[in-house]
PDB file of N, CA and C in Angstrom:
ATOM      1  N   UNK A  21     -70.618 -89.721 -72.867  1.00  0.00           N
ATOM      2  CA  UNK A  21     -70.982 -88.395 -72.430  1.00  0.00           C
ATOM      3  C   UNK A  21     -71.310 -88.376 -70.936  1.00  0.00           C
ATOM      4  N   UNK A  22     -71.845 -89.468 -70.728  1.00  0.00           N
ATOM      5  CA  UNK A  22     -72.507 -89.047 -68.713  1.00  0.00           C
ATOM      6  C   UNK A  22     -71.319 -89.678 -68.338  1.00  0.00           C
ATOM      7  N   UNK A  23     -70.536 -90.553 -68.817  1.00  0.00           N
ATOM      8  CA  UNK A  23     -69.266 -90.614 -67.792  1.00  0.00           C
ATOM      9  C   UNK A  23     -68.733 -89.725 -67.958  1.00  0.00           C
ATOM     10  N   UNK A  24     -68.088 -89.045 -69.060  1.00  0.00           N
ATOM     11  CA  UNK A  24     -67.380 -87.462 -68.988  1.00  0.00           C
ATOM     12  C   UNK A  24     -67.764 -86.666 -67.613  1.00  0.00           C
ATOM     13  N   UNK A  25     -68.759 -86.418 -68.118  1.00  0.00           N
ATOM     14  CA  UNK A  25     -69.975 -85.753 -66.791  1.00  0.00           C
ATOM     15  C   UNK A  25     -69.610 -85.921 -65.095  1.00  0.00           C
ATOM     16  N   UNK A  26     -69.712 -87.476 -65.171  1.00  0.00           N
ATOM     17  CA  UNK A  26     -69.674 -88.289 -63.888  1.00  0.00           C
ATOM     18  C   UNK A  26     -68.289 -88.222 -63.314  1.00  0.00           C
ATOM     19  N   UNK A  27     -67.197 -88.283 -64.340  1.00  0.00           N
ATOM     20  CA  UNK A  27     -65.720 -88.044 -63.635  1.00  0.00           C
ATOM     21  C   UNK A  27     -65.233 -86.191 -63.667  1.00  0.00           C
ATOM     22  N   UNK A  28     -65.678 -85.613 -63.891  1.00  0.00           N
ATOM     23  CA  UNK A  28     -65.384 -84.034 -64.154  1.00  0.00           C
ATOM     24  C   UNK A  28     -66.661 -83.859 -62.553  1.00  0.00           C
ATOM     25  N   UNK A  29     -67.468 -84.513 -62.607  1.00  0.00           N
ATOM     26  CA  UNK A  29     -68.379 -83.793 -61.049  1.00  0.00           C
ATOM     27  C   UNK A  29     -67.463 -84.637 -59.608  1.00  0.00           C
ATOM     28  N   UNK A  30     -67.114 -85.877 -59.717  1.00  0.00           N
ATOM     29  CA  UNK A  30     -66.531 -86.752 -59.071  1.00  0.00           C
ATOM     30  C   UNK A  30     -64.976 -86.062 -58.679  1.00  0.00           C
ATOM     31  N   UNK A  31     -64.222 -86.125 -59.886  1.00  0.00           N
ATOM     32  CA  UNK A  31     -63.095 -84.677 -59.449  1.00  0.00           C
ATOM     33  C   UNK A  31     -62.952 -83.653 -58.627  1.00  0.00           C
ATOM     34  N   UNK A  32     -64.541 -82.880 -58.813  1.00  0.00           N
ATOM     35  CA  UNK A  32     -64.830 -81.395 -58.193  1.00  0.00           C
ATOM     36  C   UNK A  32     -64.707 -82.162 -56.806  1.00  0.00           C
ATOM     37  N   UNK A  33     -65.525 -82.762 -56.714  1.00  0.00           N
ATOM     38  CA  UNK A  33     -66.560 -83.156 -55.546  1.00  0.00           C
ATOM     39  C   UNK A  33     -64.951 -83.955 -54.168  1.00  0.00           C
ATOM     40  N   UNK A  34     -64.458 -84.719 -55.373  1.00  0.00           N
ATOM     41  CA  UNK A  34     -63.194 -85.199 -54.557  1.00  0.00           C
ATOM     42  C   UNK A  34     -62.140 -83.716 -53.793  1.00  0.00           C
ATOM     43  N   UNK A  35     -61.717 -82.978 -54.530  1.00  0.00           N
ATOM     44  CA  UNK A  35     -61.598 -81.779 -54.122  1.00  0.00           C
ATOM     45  C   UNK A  35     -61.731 -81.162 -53.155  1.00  0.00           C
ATOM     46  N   UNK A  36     -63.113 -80.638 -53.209  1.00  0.00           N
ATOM     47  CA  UNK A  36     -64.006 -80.054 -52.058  1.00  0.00           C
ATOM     48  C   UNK A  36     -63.911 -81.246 -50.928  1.00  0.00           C
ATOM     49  N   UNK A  37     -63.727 -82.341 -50.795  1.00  0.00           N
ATOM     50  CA  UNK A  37     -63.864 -83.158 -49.600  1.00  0.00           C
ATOM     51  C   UNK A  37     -62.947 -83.324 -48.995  1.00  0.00           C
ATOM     52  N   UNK A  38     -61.686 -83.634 -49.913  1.00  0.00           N
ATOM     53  CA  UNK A  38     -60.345 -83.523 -49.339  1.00  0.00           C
ATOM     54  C   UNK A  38     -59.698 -82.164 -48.345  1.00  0.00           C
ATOM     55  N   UNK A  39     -60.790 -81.441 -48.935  1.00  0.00           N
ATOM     56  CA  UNK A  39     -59.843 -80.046 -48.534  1.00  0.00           C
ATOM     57  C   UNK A  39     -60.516 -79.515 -46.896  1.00  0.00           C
ATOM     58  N   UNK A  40     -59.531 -79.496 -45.833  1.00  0.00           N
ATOM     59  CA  UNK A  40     -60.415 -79.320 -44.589  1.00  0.00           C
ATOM     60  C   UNK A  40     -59.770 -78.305 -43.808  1.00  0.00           C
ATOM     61  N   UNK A  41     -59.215 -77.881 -44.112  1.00  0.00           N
ATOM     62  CA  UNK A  41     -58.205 -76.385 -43.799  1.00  0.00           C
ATOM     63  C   UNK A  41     -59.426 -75.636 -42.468  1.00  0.00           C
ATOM     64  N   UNK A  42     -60.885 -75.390 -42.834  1.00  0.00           N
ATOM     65  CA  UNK A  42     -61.510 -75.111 -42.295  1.00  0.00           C
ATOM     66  C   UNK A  42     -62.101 -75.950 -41.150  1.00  0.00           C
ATOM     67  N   UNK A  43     -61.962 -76.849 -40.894  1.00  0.00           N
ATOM     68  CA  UNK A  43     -62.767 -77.822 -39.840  1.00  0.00           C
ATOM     69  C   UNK A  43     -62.045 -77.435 -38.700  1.00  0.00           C
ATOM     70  N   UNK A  44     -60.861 -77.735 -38.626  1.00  0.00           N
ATOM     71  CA  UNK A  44     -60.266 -77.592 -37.234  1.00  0.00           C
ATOM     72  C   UNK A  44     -60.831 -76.012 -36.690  1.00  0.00           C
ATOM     73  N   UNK A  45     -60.545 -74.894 -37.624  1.00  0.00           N
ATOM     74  CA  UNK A  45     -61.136 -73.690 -37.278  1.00  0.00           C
ATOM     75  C   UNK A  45     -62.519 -73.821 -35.950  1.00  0.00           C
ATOM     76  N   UNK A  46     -63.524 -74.332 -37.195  1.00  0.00           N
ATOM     77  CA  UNK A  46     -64.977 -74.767 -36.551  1.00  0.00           C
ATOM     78  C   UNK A  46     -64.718 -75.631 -35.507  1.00  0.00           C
ATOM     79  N   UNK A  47     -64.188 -76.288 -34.967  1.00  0.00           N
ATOM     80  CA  UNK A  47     -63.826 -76.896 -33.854  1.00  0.00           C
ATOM     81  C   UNK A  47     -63.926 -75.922 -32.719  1.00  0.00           C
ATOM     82  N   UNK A  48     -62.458 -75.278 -33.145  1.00  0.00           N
ATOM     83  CA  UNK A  48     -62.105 -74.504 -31.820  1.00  0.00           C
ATOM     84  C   UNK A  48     -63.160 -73.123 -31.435  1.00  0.00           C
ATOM     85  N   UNK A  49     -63.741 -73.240 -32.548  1.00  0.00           N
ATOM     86  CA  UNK A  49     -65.268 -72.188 -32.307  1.00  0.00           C
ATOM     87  C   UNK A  49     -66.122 -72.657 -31.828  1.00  0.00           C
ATOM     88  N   UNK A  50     -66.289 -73.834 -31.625  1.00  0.00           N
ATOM     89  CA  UNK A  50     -67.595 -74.586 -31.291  1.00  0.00           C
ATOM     90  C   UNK A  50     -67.048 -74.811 -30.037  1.00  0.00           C
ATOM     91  N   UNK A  51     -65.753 -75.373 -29.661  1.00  0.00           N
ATOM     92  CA  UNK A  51     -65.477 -75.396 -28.238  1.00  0.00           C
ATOM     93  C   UNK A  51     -65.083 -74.164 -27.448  1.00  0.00           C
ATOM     94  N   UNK A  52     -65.023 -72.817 -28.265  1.00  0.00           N
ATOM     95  CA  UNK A  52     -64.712 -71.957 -27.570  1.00  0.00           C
ATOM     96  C   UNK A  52     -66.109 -71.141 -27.185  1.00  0.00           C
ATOM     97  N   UNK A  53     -67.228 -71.503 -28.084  1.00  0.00           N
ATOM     98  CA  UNK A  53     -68.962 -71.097 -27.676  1.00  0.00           C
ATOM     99  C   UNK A  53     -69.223 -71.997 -26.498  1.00  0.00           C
ATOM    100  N   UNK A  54     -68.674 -73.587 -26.271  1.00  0.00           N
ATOM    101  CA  UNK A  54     -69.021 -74.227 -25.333  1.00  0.00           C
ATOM    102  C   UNK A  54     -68.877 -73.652 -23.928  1.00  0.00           C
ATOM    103  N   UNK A  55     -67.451 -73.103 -23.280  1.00  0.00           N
ATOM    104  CA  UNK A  55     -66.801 -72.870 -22.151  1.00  0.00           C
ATOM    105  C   UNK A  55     -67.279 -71.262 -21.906  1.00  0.00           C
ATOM    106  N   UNK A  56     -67.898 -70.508 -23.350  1.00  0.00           N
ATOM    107  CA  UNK A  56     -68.716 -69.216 -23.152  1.00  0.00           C
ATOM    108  C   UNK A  56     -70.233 -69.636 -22.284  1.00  0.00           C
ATOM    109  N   UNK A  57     -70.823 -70.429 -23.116  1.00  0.00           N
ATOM    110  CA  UNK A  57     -72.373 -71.074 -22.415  1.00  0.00           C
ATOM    111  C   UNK A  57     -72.124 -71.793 -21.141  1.00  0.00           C
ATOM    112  N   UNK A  58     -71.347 -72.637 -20.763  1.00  0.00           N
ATOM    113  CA  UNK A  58     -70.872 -72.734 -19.812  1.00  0.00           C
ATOM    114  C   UNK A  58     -70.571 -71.487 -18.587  1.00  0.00           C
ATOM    115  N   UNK A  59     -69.225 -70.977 -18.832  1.00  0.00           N
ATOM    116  CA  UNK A  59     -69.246 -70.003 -18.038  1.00  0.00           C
ATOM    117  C   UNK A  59     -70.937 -68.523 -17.698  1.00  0.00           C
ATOM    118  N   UNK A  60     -71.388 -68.527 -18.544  1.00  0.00           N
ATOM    119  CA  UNK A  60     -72.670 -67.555 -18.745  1.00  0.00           C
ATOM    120  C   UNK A  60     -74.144 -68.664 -17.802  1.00  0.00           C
ATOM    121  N   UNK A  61     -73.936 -69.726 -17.891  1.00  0.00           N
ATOM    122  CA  UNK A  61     -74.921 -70.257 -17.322  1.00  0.00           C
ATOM    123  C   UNK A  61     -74.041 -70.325 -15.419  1.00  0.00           C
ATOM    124  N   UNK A  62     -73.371 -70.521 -15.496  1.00  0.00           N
ATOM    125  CA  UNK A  62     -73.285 -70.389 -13.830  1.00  0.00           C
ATOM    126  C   UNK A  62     -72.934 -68.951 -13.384  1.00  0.00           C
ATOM    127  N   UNK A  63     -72.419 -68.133 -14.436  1.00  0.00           N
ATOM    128  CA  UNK A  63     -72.710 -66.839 -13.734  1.00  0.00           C
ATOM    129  C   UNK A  63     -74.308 -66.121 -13.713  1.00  0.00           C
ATOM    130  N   UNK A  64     -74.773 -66.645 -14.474  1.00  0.00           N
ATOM    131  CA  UNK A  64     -76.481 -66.360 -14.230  1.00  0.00           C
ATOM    132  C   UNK A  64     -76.984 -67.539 -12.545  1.00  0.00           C
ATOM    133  N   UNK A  65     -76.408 -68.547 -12.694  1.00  0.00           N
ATOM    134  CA  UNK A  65     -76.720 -69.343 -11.326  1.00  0.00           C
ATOM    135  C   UNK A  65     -76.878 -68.424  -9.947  1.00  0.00           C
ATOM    136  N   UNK A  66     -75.065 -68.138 -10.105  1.00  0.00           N
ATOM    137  CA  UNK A  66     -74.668 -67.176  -8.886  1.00  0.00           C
ATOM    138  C   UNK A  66     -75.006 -66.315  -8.429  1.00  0.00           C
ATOM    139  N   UNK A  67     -76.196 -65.429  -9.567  1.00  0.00           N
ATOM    140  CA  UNK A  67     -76.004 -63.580  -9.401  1.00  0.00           C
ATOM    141  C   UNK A  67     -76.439 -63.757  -7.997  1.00  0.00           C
ATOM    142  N   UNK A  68     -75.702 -62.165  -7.330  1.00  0.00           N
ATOM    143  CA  UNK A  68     -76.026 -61.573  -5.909  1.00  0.00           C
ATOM    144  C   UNK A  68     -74.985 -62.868  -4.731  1.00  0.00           C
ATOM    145  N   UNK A  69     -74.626 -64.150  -5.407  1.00  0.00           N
ATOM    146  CA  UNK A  69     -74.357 -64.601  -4.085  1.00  0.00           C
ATOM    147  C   UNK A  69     -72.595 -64.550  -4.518  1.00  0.00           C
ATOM    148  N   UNK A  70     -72.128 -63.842  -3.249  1.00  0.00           N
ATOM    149  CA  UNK A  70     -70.682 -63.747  -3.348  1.00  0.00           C
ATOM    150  C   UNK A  70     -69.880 -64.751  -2.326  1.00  0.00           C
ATOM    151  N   UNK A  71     -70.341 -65.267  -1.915  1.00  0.00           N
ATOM    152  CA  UNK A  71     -69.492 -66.474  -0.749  1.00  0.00           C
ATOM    153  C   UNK A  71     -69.196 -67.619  -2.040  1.00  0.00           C
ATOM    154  N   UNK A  72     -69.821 -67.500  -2.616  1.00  0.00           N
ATOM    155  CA  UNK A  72     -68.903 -68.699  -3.984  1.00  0.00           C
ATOM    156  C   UNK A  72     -67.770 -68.178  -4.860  1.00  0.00           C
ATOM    157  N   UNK A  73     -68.001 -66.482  -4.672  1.00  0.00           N
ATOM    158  CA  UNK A  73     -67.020 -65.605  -5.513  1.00  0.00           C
ATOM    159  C   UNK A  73     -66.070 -65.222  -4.614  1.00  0.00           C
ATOM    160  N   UNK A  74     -65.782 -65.307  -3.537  1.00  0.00           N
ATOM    161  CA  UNK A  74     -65.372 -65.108  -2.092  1.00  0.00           C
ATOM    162  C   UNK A  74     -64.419 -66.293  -1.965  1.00  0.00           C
ATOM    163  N   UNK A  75     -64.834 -67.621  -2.492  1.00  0.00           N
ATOM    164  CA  UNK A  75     -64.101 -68.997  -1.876  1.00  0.00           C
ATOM    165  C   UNK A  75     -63.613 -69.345  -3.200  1.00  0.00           C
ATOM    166  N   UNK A  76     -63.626 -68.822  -4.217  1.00  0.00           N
ATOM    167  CA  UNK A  76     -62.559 -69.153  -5.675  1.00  0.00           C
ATOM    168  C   UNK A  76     -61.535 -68.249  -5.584  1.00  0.00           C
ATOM    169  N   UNK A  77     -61.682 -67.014  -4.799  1.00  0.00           N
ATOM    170  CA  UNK A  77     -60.485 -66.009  -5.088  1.00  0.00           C
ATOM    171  C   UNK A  77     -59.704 -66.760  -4.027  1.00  0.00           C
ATOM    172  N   UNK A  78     -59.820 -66.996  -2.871  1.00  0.00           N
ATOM    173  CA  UNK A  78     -58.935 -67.592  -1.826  1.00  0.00           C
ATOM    174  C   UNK A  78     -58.224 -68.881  -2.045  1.00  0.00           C
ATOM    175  N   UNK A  79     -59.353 -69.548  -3.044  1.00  0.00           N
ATOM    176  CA  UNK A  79     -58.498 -70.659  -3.162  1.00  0.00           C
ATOM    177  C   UNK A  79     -57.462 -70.419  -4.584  1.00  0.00           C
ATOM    178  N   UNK A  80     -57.851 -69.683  -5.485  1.00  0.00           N
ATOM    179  CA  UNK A  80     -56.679 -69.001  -6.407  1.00  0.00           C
ATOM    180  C   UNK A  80     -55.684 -68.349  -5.331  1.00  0.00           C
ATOM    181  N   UNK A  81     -55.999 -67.502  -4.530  1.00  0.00           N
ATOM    182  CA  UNK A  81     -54.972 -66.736  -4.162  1.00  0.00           C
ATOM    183  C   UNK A  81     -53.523 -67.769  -3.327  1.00  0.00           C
ATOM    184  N   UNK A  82     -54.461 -68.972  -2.798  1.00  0.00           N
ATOM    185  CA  UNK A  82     -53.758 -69.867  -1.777  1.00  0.00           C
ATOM    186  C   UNK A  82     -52.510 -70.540  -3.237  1.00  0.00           C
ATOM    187  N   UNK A  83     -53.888 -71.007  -4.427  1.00  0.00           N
ATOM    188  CA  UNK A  83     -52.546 -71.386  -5.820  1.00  0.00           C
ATOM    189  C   UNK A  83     -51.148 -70.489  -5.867  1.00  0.00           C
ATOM    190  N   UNK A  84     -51.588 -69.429  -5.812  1.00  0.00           N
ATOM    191  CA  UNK A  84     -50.333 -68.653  -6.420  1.00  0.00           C
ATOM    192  C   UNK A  84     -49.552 -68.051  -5.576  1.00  0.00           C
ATOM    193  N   UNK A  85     -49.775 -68.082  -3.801  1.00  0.00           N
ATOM    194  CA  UNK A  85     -49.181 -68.211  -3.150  1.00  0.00           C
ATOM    195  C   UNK A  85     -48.231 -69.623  -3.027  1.00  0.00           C
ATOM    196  N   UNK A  86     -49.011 -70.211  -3.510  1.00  0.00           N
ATOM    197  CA  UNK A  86     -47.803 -71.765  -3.229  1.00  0.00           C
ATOM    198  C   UNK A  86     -46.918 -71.643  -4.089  1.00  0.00           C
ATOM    199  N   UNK A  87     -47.099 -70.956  -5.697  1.00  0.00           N
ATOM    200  CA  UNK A  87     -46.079 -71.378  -6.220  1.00  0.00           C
ATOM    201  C   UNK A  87     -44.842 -70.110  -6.392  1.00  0.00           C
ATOM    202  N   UNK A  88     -45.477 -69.492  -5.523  1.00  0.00           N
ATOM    203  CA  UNK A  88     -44.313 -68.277  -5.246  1.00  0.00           C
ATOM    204  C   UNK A  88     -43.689 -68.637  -4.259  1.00  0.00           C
ATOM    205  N   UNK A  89     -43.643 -69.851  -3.146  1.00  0.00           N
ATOM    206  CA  UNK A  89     -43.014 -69.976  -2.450  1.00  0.00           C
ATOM    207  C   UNK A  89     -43.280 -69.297  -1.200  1.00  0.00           C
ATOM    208  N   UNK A  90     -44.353 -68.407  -0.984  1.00  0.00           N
ATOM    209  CA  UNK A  90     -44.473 -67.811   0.254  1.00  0.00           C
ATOM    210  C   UNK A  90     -44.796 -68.999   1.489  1.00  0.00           C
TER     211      UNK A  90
END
């Protein structure tokens, strides 16, 4: 009787462990909350100062000037 028991919970249990369809999900949520807290903590750093917001657009703008060939 408790082995009956023991292989019918062991079954379930094998089941439920095998099955991970969901993990990768939680991954890319957990790394996509990371690069949110991230980005939210240096825009709280910055507030009011624009010479750091001033010297990322130029140096984007200089990127996408290069690869247009200008």
């Amino acid at each position: 009787m408790l082995t009956k028991c023991y292989v019918s919970v062991k079954a379930k249990w094998d089941r439920y462990i095998k099955n991970e369809r969901g993990a990768q999900a939680l991954e890319w949520i957990a790394l996509g909350m990371l690069v949110l807290a991230i980005m939210g903590a240096i825009a709280a750093t910055m507030e009011g100062d624009t010479s750091m917001g001033q010297a990322v657009k130029s140096q984007l703008a200089k990127m996408i000037n290069s690869l247009g060939g200008d």
